[in-house]
CSV table of C-alpha atoms and ligand atoms in Angstrom, one decimal:
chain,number,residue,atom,x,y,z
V,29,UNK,CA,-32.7,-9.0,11.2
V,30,UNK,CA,-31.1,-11.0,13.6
V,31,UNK,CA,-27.6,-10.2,15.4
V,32,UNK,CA,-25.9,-12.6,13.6
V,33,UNK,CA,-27.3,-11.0,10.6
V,34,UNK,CA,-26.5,-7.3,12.1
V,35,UNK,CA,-22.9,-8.3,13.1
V,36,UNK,CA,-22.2,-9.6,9.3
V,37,UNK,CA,-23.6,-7.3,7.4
V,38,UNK,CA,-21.6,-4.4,9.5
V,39,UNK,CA,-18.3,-6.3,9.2
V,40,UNK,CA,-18.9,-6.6,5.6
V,41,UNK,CA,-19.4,-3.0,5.2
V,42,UNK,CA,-16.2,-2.2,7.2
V,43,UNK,CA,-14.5,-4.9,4.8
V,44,UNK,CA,-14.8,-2.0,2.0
V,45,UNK,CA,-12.8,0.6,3.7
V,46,UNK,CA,-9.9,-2.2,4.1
V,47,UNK,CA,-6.2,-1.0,2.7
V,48,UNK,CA,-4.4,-3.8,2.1
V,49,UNK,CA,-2.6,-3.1,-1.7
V,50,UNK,CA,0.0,-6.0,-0.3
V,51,UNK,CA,-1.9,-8.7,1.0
V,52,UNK,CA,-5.0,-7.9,-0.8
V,53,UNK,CA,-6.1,-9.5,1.8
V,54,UNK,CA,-9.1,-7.3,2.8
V,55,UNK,CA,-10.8,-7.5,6.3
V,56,UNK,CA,-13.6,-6.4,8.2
V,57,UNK,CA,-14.9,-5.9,11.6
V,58,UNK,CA,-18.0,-5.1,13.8
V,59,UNK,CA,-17.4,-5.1,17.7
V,60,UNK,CA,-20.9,-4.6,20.2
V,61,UNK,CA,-20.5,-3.2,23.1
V,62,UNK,CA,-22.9,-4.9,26.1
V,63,UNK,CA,-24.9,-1.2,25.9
V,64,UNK,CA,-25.2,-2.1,22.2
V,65,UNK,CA,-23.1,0.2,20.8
V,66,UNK,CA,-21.2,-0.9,17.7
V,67,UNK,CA,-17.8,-0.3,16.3
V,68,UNK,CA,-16.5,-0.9,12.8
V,69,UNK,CA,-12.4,-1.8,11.9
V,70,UNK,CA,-10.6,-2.5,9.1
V,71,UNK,CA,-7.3,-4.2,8.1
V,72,UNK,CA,-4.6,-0.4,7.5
V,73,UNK,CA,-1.7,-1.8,5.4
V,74,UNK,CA,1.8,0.0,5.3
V,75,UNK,CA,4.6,0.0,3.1
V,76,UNK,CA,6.9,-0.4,5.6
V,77,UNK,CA,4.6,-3.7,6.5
V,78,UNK,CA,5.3,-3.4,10.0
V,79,UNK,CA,2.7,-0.4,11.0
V,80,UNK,CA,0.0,-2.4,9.6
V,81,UNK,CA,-3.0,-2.4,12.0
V,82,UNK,CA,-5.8,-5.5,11.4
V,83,UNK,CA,-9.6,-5.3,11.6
V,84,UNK,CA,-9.9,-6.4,14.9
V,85,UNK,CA,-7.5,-4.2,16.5
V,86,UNK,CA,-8.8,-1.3,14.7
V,87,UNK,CA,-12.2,-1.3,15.6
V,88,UNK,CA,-10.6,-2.2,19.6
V,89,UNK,CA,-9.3,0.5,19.4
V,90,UNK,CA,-12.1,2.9,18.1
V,91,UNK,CA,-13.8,1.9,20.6
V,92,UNK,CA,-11.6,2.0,23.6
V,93,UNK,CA,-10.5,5.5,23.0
V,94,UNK,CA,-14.2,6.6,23.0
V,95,UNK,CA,-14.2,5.8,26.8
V,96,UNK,CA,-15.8,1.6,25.8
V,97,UNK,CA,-14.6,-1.3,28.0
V,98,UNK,CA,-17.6,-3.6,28.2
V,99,UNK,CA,-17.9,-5.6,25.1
V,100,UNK,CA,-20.1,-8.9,24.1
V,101,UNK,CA,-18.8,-10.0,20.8
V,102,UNK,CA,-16.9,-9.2,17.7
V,103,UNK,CA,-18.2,-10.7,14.2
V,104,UNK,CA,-15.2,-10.8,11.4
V,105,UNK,CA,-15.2,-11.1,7.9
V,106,UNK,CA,-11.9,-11.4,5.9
V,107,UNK,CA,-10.7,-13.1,2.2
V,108,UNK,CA,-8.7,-11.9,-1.1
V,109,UNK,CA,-11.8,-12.5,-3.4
V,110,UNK,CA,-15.7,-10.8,-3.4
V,111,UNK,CA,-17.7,-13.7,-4.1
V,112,UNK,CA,-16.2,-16.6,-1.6
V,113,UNK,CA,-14.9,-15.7,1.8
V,114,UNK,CA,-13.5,-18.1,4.0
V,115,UNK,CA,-13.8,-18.0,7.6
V,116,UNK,CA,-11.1,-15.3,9.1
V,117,UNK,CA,-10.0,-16.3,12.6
V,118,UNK,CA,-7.9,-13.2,14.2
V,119,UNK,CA,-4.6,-13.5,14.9
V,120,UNK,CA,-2.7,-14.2,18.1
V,121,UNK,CA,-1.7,-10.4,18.9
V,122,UNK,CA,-5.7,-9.4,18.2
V,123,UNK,CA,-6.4,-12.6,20.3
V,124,UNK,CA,-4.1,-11.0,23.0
V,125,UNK,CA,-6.0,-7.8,22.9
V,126,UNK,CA,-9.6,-8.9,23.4
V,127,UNK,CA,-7.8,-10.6,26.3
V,128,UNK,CA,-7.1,-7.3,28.1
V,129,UNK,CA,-11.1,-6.3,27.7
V,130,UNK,CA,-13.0,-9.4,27.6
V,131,UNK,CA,-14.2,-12.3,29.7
V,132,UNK,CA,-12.8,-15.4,27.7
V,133,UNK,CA,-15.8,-17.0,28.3
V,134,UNK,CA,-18.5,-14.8,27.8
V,135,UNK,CA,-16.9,-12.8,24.8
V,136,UNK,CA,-18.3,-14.3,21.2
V,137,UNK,CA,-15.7,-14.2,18.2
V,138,UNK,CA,-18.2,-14.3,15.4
V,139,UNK,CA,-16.4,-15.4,11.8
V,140,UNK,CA,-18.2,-15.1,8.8
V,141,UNK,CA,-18.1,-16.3,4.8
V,142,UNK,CA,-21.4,-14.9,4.8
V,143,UNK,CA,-24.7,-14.1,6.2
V,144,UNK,CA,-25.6,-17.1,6.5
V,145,UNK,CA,-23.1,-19.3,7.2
V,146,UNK,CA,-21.0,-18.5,10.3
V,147,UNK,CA,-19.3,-20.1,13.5
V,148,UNK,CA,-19.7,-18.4,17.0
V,149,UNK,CA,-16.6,-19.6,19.3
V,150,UNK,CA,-15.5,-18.0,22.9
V,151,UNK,CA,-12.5,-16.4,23.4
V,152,UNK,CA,-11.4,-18.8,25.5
V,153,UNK,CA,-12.1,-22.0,22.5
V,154,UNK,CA,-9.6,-19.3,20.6
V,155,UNK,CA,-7.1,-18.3,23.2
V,156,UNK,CA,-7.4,-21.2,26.0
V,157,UNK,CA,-4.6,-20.6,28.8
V,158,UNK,CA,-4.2,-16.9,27.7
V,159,UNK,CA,-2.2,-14.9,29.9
V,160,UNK,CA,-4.9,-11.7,31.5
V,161,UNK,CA,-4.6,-8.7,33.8
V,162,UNK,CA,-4.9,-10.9,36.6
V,163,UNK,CA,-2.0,-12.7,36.2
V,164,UNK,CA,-0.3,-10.2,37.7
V,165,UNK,CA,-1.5,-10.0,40.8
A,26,LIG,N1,-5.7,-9.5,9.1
A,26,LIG,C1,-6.7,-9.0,9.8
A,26,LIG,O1,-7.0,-7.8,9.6
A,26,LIG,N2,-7.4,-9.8,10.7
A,26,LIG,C2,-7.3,-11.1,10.8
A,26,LIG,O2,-8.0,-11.7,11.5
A,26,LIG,C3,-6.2,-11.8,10.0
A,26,LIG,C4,-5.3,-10.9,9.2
A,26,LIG,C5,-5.0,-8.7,8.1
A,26,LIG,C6,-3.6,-8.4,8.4
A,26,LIG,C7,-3.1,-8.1,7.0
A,26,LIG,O3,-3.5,-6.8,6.6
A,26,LIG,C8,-3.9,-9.1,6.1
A,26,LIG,O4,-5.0,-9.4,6.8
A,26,LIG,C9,-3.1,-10.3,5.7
A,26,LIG,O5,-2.6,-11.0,6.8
């Protein structure tokens, strides 16, 4: 299996555990560590809409609060249906949190429709000009 392979078939895995009973729009994520460590995140819906947490962030967020800093890519899966998915770019607030982690241009945002068909982009193609850490001095 290759890492593409490994990437999609974890963030289709984490795409079962996805609450969303109001979008039903379900989501899933698989973010690698450099080490090779791997983290999985689903969408967490609320009924009060505004709590709700995405894939992305989630699986961030696992992995930051284990004491993870370094990652290498995040591979994302996301659609309302089982049989077609379309690809699932995250959205500008999980765009803004890979920013505080990640090298723009090193990081790989990897979306998915399936294993076998899938687009690799930077960061940076995703979030070019993004405000970082360093720009505050
Ligand atoms: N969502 C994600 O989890 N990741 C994305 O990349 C886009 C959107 C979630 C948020 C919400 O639960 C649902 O998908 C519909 O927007």
């Amino acid at each position: 299996m290759n890492r593409e392979e490994l990437g999609i078939k974890n963030a289709l895995e984490a795409r079962k555990m996805s609450y969303a009973p109001y979008s039903e729009f379900h989501v899933g994520a698989y973010l690698e560590t450099a080490e090779g460590n791997g983290y999985r995140g689903c969408n967490i819906e609320n009924a009060a809409y505004g709590p709700s947490n995405c894939a992305e962030r989630t699986a961030f967020f696992k992995a930051i609060s284990e004491g993870k800093k370094d990652f290498s890519r995040i591979t994302i899966v996301g659609g309302h249906g089982e049989d077609s998915l379309e690809f699932c770019p995250p959205c500008g607030i999980c765009l803004q949190v890979m920013r505080e982690f990640c090298n723009p241009k090193e990081f790989e945002i990897i979306l998915a429709r399936n294993e076998k068909d899938f687009r690799i982009y930077t960061l940076e193609d995703l979030l070019p000009q993004g405000f970082g850490p360093e720009n505050l001095g």
